[in-house]
mmCIF file of C-alpha atoms in Angstrom:
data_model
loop_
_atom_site.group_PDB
_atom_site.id
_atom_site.type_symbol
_atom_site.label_atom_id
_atom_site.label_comp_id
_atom_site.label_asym_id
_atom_site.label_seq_id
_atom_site.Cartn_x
_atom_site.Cartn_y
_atom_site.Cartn_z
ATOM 1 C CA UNK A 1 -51.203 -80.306 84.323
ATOM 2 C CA UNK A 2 -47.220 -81.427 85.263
ATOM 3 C CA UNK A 3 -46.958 -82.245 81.701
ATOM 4 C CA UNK A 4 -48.264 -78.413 80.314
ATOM 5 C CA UNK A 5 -46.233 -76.186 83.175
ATOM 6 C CA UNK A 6 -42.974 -78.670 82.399
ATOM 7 C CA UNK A 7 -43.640 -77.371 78.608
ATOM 8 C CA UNK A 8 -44.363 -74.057 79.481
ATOM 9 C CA UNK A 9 -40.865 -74.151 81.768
ATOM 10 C CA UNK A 10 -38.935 -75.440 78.857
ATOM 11 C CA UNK A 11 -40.529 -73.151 76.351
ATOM 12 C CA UNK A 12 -39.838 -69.934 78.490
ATOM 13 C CA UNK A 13 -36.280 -71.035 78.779
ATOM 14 C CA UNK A 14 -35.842 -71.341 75.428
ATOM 15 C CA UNK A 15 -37.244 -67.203 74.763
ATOM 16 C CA UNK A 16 -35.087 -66.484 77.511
ATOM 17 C CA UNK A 17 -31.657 -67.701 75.910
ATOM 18 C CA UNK A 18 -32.583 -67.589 72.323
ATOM 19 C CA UNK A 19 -32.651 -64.511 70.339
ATOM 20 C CA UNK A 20 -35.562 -63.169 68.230
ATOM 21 C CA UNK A 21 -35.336 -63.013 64.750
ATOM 22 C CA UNK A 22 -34.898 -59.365 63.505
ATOM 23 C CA UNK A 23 -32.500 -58.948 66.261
ATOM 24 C CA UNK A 24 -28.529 -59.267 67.228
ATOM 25 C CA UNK A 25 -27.955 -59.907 70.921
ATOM 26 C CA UNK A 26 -24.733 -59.662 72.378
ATOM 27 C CA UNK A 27 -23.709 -60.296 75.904
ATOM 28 C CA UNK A 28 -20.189 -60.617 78.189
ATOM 29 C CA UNK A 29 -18.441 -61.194 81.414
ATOM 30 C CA UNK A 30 -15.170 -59.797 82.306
ATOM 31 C CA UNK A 31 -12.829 -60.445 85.398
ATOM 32 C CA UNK A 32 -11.024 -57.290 86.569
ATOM 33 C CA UNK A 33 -13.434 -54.618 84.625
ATOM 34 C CA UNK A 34 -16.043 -53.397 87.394
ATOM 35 C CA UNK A 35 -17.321 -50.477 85.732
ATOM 36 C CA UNK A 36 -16.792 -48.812 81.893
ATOM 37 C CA UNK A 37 -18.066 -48.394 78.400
ATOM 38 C CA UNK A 38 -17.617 -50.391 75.071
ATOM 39 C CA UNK A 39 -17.956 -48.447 71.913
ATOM 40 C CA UNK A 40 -19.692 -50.707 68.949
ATOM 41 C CA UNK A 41 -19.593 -49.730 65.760
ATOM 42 C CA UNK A 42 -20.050 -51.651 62.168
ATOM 43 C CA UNK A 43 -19.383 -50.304 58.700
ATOM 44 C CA UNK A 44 -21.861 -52.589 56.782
ATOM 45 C CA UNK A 45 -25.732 -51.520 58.465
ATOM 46 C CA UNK A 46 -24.968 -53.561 61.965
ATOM 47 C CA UNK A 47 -25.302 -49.921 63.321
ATOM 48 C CA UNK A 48 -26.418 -46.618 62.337
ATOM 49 C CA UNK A 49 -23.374 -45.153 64.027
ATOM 50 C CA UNK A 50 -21.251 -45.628 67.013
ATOM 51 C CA UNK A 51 -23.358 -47.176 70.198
ATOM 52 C CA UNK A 52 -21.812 -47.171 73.730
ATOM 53 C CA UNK A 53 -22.021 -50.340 75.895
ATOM 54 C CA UNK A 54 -22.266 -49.724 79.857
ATOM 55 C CA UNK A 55 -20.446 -52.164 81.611
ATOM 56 C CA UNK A 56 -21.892 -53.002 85.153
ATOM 57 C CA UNK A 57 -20.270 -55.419 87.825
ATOM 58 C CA UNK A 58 -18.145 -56.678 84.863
ATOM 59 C CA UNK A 59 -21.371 -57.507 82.731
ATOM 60 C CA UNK A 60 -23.182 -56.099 80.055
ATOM 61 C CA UNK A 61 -25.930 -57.148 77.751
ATOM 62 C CA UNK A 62 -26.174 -55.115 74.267
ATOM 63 C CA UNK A 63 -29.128 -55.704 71.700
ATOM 64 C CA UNK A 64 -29.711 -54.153 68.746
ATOM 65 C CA UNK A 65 -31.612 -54.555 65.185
ATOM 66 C CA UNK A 66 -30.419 -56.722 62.722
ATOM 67 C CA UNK A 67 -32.272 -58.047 59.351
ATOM 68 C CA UNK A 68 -29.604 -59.980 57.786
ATOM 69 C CA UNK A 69 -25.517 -60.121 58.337
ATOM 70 C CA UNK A 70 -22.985 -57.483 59.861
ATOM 71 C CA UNK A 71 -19.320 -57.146 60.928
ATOM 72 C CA UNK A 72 -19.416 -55.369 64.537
ATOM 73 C CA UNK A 73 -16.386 -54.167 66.073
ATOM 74 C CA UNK A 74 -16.232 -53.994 69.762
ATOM 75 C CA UNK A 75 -13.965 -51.275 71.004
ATOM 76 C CA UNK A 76 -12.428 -51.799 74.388
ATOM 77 C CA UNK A 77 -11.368 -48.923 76.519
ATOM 78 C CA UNK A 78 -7.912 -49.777 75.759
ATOM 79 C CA UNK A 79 -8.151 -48.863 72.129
ATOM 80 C CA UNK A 80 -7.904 -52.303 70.743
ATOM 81 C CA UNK A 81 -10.754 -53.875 68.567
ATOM 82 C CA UNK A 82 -12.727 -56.723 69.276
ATOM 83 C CA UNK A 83 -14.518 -58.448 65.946
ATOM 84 C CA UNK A 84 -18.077 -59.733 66.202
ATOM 85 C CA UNK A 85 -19.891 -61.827 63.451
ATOM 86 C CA UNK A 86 -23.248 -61.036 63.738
ATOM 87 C CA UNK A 87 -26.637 -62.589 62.176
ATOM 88 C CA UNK A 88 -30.024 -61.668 62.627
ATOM 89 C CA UNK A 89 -31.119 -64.051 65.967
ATOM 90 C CA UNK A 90 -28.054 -64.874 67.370
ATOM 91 C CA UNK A 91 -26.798 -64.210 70.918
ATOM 92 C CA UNK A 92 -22.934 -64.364 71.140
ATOM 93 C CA UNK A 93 -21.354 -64.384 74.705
ATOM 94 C CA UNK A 94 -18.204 -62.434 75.192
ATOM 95 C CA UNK A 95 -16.203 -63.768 78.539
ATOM 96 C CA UNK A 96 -12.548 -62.797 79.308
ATOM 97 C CA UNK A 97 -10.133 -61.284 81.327
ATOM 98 C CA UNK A 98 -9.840 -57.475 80.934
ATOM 99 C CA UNK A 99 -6.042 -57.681 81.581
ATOM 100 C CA UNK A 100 -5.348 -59.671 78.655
ATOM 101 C CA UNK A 101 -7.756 -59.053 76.307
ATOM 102 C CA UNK A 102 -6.111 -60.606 73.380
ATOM 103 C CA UNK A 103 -7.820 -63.759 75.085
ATOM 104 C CA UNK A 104 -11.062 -62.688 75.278
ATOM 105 C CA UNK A 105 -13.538 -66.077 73.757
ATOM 106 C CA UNK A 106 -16.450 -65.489 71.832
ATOM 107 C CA UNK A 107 -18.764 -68.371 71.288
ATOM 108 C CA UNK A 108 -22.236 -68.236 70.084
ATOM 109 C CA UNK A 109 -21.587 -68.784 66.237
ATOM 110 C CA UNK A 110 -19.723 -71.243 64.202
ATOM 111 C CA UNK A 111 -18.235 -68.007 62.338
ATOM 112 C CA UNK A 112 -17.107 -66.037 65.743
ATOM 113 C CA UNK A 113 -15.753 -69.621 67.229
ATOM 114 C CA UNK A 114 -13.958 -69.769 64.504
ATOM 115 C CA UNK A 115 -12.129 -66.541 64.593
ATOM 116 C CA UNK A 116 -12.009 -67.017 68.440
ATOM 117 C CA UNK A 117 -9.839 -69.996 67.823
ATOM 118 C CA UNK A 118 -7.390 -68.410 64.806
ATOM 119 C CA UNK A 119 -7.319 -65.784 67.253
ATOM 120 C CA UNK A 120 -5.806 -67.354 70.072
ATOM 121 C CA UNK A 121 -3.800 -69.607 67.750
ATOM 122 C CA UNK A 122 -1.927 -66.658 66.653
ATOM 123 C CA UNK A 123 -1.926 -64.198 69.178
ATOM 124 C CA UNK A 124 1.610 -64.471 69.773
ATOM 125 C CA UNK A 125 2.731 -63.774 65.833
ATOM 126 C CA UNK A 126 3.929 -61.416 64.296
ATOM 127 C CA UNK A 127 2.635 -59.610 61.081
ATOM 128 C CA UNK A 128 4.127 -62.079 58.638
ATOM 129 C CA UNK A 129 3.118 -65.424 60.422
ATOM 130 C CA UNK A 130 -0.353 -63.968 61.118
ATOM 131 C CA UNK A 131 -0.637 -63.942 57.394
ATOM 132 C CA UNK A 132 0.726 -67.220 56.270
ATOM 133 C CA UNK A 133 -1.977 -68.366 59.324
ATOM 134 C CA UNK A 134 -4.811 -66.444 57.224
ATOM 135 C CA UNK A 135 -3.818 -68.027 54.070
ATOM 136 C CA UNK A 136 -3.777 -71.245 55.236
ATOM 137 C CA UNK A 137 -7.566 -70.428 56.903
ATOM 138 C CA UNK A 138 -8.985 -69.238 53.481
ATOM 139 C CA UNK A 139 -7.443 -71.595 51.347
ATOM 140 C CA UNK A 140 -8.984 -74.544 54.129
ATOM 141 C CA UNK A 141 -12.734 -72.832 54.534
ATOM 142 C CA UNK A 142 -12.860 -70.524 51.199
ATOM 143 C CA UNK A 143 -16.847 -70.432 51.984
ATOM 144 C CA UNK A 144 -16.404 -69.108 55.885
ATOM 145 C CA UNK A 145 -17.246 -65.426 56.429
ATOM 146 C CA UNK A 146 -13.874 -65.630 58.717
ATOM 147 C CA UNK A 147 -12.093 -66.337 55.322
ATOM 148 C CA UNK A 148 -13.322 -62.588 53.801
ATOM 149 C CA UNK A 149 -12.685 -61.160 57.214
ATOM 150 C CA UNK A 150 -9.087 -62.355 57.175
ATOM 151 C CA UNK A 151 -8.585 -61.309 53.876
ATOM 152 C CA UNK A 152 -9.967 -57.682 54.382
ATOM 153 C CA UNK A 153 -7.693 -57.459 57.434
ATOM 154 C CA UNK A 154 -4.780 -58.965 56.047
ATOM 155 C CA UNK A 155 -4.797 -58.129 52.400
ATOM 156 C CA UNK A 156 -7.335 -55.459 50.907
ATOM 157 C CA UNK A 157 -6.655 -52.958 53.595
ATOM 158 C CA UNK A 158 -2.524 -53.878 53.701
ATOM 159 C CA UNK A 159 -0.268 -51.603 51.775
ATOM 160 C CA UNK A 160 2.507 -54.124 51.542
ATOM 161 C CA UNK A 161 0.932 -56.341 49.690
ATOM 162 C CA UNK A 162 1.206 -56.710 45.488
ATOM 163 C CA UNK A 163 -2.190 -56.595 43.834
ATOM 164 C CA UNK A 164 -1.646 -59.580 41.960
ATOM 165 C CA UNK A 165 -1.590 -61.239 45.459
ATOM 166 C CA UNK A 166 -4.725 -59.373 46.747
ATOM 167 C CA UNK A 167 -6.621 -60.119 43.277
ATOM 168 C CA UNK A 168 -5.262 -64.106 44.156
ATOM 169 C CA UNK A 169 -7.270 -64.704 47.608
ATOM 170 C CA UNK A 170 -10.124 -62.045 45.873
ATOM 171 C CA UNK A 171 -11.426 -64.315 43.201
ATOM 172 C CA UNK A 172 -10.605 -67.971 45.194
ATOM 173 C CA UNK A 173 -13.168 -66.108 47.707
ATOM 174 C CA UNK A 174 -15.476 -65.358 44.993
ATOM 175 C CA UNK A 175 -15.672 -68.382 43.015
ATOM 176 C CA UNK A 176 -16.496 -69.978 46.752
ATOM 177 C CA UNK A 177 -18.646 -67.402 48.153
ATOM 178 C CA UNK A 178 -20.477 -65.871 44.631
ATOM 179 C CA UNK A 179 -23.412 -64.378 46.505
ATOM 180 C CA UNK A 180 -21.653 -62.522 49.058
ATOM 181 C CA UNK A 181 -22.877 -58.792 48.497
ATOM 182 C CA UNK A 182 -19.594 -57.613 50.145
ATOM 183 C CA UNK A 183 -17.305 -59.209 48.511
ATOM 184 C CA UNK A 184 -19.192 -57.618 45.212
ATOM 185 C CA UNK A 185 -19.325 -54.314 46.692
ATOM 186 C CA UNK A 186 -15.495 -54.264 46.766
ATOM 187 C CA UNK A 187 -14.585 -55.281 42.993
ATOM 188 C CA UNK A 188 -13.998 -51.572 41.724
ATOM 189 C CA UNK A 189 -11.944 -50.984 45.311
ATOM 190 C CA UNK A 190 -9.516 -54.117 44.081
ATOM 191 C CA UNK A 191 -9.538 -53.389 40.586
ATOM 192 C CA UNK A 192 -8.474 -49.403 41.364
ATOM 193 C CA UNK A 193 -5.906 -50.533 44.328
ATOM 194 C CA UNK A 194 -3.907 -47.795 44.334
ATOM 195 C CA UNK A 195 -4.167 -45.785 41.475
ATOM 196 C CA UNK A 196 -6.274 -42.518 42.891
ATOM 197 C CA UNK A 197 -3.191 -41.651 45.258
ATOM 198 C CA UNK A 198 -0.511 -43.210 42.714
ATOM 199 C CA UNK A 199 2.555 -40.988 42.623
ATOM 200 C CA UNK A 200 1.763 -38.170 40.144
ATOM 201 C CA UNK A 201 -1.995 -38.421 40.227
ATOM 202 C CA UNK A 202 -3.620 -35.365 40.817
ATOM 203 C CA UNK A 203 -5.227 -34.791 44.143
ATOM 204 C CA UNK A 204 -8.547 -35.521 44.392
ATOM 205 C CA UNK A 205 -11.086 -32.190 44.613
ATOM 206 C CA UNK A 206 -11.846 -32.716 48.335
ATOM 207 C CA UNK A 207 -14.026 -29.880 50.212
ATOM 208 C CA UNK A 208 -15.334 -29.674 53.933
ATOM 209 C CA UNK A 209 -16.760 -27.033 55.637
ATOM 210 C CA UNK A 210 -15.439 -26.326 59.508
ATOM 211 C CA UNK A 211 -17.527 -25.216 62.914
ATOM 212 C CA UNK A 212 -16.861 -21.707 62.369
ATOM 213 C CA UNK A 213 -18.603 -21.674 58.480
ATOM 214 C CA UNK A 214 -14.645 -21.761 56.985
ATOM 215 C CA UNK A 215 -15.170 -23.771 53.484
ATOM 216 C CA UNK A 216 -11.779 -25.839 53.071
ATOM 217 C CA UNK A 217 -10.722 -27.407 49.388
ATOM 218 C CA UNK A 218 -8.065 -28.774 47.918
ATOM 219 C CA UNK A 219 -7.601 -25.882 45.352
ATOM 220 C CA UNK A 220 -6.897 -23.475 48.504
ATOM 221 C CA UNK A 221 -3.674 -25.546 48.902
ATOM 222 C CA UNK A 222 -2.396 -24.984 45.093
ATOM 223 C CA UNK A 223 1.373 -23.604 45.239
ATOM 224 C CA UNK A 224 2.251 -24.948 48.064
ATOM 225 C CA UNK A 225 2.859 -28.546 49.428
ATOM 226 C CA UNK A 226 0.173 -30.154 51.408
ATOM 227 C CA UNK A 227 0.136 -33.343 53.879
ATOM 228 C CA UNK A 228 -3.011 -34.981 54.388
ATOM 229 C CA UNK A 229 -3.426 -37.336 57.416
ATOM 230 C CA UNK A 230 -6.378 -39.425 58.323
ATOM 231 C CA UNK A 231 -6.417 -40.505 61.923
ATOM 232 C CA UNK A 232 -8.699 -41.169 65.164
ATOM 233 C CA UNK A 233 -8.652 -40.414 68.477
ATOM 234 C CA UNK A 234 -8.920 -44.265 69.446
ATOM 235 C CA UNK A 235 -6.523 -45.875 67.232
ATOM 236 C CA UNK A 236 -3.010 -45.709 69.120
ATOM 237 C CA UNK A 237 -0.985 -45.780 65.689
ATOM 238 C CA UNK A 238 -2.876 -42.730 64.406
ATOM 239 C CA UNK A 239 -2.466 -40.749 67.415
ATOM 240 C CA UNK A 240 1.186 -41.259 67.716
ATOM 241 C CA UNK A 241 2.256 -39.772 64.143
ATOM 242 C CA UNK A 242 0.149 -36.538 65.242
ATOM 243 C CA UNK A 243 3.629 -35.565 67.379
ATOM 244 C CA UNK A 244 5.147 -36.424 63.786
ATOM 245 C CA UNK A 245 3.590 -33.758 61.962
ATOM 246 C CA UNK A 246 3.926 -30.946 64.446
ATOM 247 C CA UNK A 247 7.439 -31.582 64.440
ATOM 248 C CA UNK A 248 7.106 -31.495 61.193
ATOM 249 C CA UNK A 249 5.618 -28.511 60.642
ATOM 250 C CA UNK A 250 7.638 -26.780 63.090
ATOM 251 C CA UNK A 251 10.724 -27.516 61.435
ATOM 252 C CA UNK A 252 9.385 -26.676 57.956
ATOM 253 C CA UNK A 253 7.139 -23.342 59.268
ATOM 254 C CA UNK A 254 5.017 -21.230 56.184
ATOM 255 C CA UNK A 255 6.782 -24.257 53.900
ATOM 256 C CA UNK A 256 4.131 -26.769 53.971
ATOM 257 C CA UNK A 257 0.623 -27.165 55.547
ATOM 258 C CA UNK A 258 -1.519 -30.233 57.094
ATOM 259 C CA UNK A 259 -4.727 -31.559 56.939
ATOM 260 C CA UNK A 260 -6.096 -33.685 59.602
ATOM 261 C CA UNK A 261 -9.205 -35.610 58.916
ATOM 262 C CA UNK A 262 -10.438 -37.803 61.800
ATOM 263 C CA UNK A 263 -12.520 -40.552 61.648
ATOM 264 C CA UNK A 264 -13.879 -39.969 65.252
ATOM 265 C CA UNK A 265 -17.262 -40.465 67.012
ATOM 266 C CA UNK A 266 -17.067 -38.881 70.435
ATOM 267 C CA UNK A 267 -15.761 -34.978 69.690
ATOM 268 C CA UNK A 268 -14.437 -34.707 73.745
ATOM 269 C CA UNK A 269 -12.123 -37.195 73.018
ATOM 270 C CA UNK A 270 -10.688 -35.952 69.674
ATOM 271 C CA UNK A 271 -10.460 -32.507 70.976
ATOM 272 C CA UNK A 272 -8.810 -33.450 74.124
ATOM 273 C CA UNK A 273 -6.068 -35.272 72.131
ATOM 274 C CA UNK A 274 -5.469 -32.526 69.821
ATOM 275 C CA UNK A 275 -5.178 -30.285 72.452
ATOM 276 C CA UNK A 276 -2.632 -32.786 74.279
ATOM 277 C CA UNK A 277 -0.878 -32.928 71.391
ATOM 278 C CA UNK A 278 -1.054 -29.062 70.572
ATOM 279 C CA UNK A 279 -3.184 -29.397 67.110
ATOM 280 C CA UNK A 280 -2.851 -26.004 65.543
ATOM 281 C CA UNK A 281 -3.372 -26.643 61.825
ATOM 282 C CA UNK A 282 -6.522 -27.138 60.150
ATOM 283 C CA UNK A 283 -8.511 -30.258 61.444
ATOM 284 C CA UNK A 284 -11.602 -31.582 60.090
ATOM 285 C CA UNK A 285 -14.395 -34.256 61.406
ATOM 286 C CA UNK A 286 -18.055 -35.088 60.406
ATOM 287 C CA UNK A 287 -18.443 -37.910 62.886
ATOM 288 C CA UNK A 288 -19.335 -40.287 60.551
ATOM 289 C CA UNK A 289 -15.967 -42.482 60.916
ATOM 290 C CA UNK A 290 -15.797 -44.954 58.000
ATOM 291 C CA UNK A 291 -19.025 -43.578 56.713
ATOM 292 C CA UNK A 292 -17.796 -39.935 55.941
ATOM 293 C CA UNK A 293 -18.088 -38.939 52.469
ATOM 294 C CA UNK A 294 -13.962 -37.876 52.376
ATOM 295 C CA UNK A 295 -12.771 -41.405 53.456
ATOM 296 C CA UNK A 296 -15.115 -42.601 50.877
ATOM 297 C CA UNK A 297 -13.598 -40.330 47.963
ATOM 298 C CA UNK A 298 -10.040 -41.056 48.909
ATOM 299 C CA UNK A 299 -10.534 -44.799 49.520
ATOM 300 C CA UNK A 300 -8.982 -44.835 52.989
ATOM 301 C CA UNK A 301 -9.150 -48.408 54.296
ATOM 302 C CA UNK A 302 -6.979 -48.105 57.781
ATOM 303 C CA UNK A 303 -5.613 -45.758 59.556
ATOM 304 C CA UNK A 304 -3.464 -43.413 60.065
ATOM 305 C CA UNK A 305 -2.832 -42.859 56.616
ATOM 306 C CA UNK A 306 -1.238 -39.592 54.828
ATOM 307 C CA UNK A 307 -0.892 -38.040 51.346
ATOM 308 C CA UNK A 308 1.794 -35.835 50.388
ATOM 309 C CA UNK A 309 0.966 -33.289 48.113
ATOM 310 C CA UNK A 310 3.311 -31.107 45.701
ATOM 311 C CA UNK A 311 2.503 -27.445 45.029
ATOM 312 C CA UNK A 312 1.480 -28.633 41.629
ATOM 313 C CA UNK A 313 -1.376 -30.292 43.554
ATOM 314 C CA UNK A 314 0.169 -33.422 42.355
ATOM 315 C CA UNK A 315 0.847 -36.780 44.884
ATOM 316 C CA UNK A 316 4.423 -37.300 46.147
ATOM 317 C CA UNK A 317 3.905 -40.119 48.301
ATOM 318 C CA UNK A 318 0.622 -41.882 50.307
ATOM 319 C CA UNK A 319 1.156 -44.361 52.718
ATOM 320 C CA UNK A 320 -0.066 -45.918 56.154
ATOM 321 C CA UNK A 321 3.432 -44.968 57.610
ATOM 322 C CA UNK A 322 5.054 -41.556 57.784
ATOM 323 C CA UNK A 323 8.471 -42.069 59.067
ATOM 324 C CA UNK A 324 8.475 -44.772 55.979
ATOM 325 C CA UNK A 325 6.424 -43.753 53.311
ATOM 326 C CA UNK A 326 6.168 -39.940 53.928
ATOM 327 C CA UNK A 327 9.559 -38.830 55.671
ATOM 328 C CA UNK A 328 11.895 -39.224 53.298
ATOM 329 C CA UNK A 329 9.748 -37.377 50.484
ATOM 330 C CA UNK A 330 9.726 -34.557 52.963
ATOM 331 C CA UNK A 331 13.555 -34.454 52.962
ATOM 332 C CA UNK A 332 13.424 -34.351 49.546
ATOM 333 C CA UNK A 333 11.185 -32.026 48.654
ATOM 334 C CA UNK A 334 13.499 -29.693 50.881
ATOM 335 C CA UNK A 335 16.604 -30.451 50.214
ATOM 336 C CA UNK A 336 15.890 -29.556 46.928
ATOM 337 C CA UNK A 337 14.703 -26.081 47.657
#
């Protein structure tokens, strides 16, 4: 009788800090955090959309479905991003200090350990030594799902980077991981890196349809030049540039017109920045974030990003930075008139 209820003991423990197949489990403990949500979000079937984590007494315990493998990204309430390898059965623990989140630990998984640890290893980097640190990682564990995690971050979604550089790191990861569906899925991506928005391409056909039943295409902006910015309401860099383009369009008024296409979930917070920010031009959303059919056509991997467009509806410039890539093109295209 000891014997069975001593099994029994050690068998419910096990159901009790295991996680079932078929599902993703995902738990954390922060100092300094009483109360708040998490958004969670993943771009490759972790989630159907964007899912908000209550926080309780600086705890919280998230579950969800999961058949295979997903990226999840954890979005703290400070706008930063929080990366979560997730398999089908695992439960990964989250613990950290809300004031310094950059040390947050996430153990759990051999994959999320890992990442915990290049993490904190680099935290105090900048851009350029970050990278040499990825290298060195994917060049080390070429099979590691870190390895195409770093190299998305670092390389496929940079815009300072050559392609013979990002077509380098692509094909050591391929030869080492050749069943990876992602990796596959983002061939055509690498092998097209750049030329849709190339200077001198024509701009792509896009149409949208606003609240009030307004339809909204590219050929309504012929004969006139056109900026295109994709942003969100919860990454910091996007929402900075918006006081970029007002001032913009201020100084340039019936000269040029703007786009805005957000990538946001929650519509309360996009339309309380834009009206901080006094948003008056036309400003699209289908709530859909990396999902939506226009960051799709245009190939938008980060954000902000922006497209300047000539009144010959051909590019001028694209870029993830405006006073870099998109500024000067401005100046230009006045100064000329």
């Amino acid at each position: 009788m000891k014997r069975f209820i001593l099994y029994t003991l050690v068998a419910f423990t096990l159901l009790s800090c295991g996680g079932s197949e078929g599902r993703f489990r995902l738990k954390g403990e922060f100092e300094h955090l009483r109360q708040g949500e998490f958004y969670i979000y993943s771009n490759d079937g972790g989630t159907s959309g964007f899912d908000t984590i209550k926080i309780e007494d600086g705890q919280f315990d998230y579950e969800t479905d999961l058949r295979n493998h997903a990226i999840y990204y954890l979005l703290y309430p400070n706008l930063s991003e929080q990366v979560i390898f997730g398999t089908s059965g695992d439960v990964i623990t989250l613990k950290g200090d809300a004031r310094n989140l950059k040390s947050v630990e996430v153990k759990g998984s051999k994959p999320n350990e890992e990442l915990t640890a290049f993490r904190l290893e680099n935290k105090d980097k900048g851009l350029v030594g970050i990278r040499e640190a990825a290298v060195a990682f994917m060049t080390h564990s070429p099979s590691s799902p870190v390895s195409v995690f770093l190299f998305k971050e670092y390389f496929l979604l940079a815009n300072d980077v050559s392609q013979d550089e990002v077509k380098k790191h692509y094909r050591a990861l391929c030869e080492a991981q050749p069943d990876n569906l992602l990796l596959l899925s983002w061939q055509s991506d690498i092998e097209n890196r750049g030329r849709l928005l190339k200077k001198g391409s024509s701009l792509l056909d896009f149409v949208f349809t606003l609240k009030d039943g307004r339809k909204v295409q590219a050929s309504d902006y012929r004969g006139k030049p056109l900026l295109v910015n994709f942003w969100a309401s919860w990454e910091s860099r996007s929402r900075a540039e918006t006081f970029r383009i007002r001032r913009m369009l201020k100084g340039n008024s019936g000269k040029i017109e703007a786009v805005s296409i957000s990538l946001d979930v929650n519509d309360a917070a996009r339309k309380g920045i834009e009206r901080m920010d006094s948003v008056s031009w036309t400003s699209y959303c289908d709530f859909q974030a990396w999902n939506s059919p226009l960051v799709k056509l245009f190939g938008i991997r980060s954000i902000p990003f922006f497209i300047l467009v000539g009144a010959d509806g051909k590019v001028l410039a694209a870029g993830a930075s405006y006073e870099k890539d998109i500024e000067p093109e401005i100046k230009k295209l006045f100064e000329s008139r």
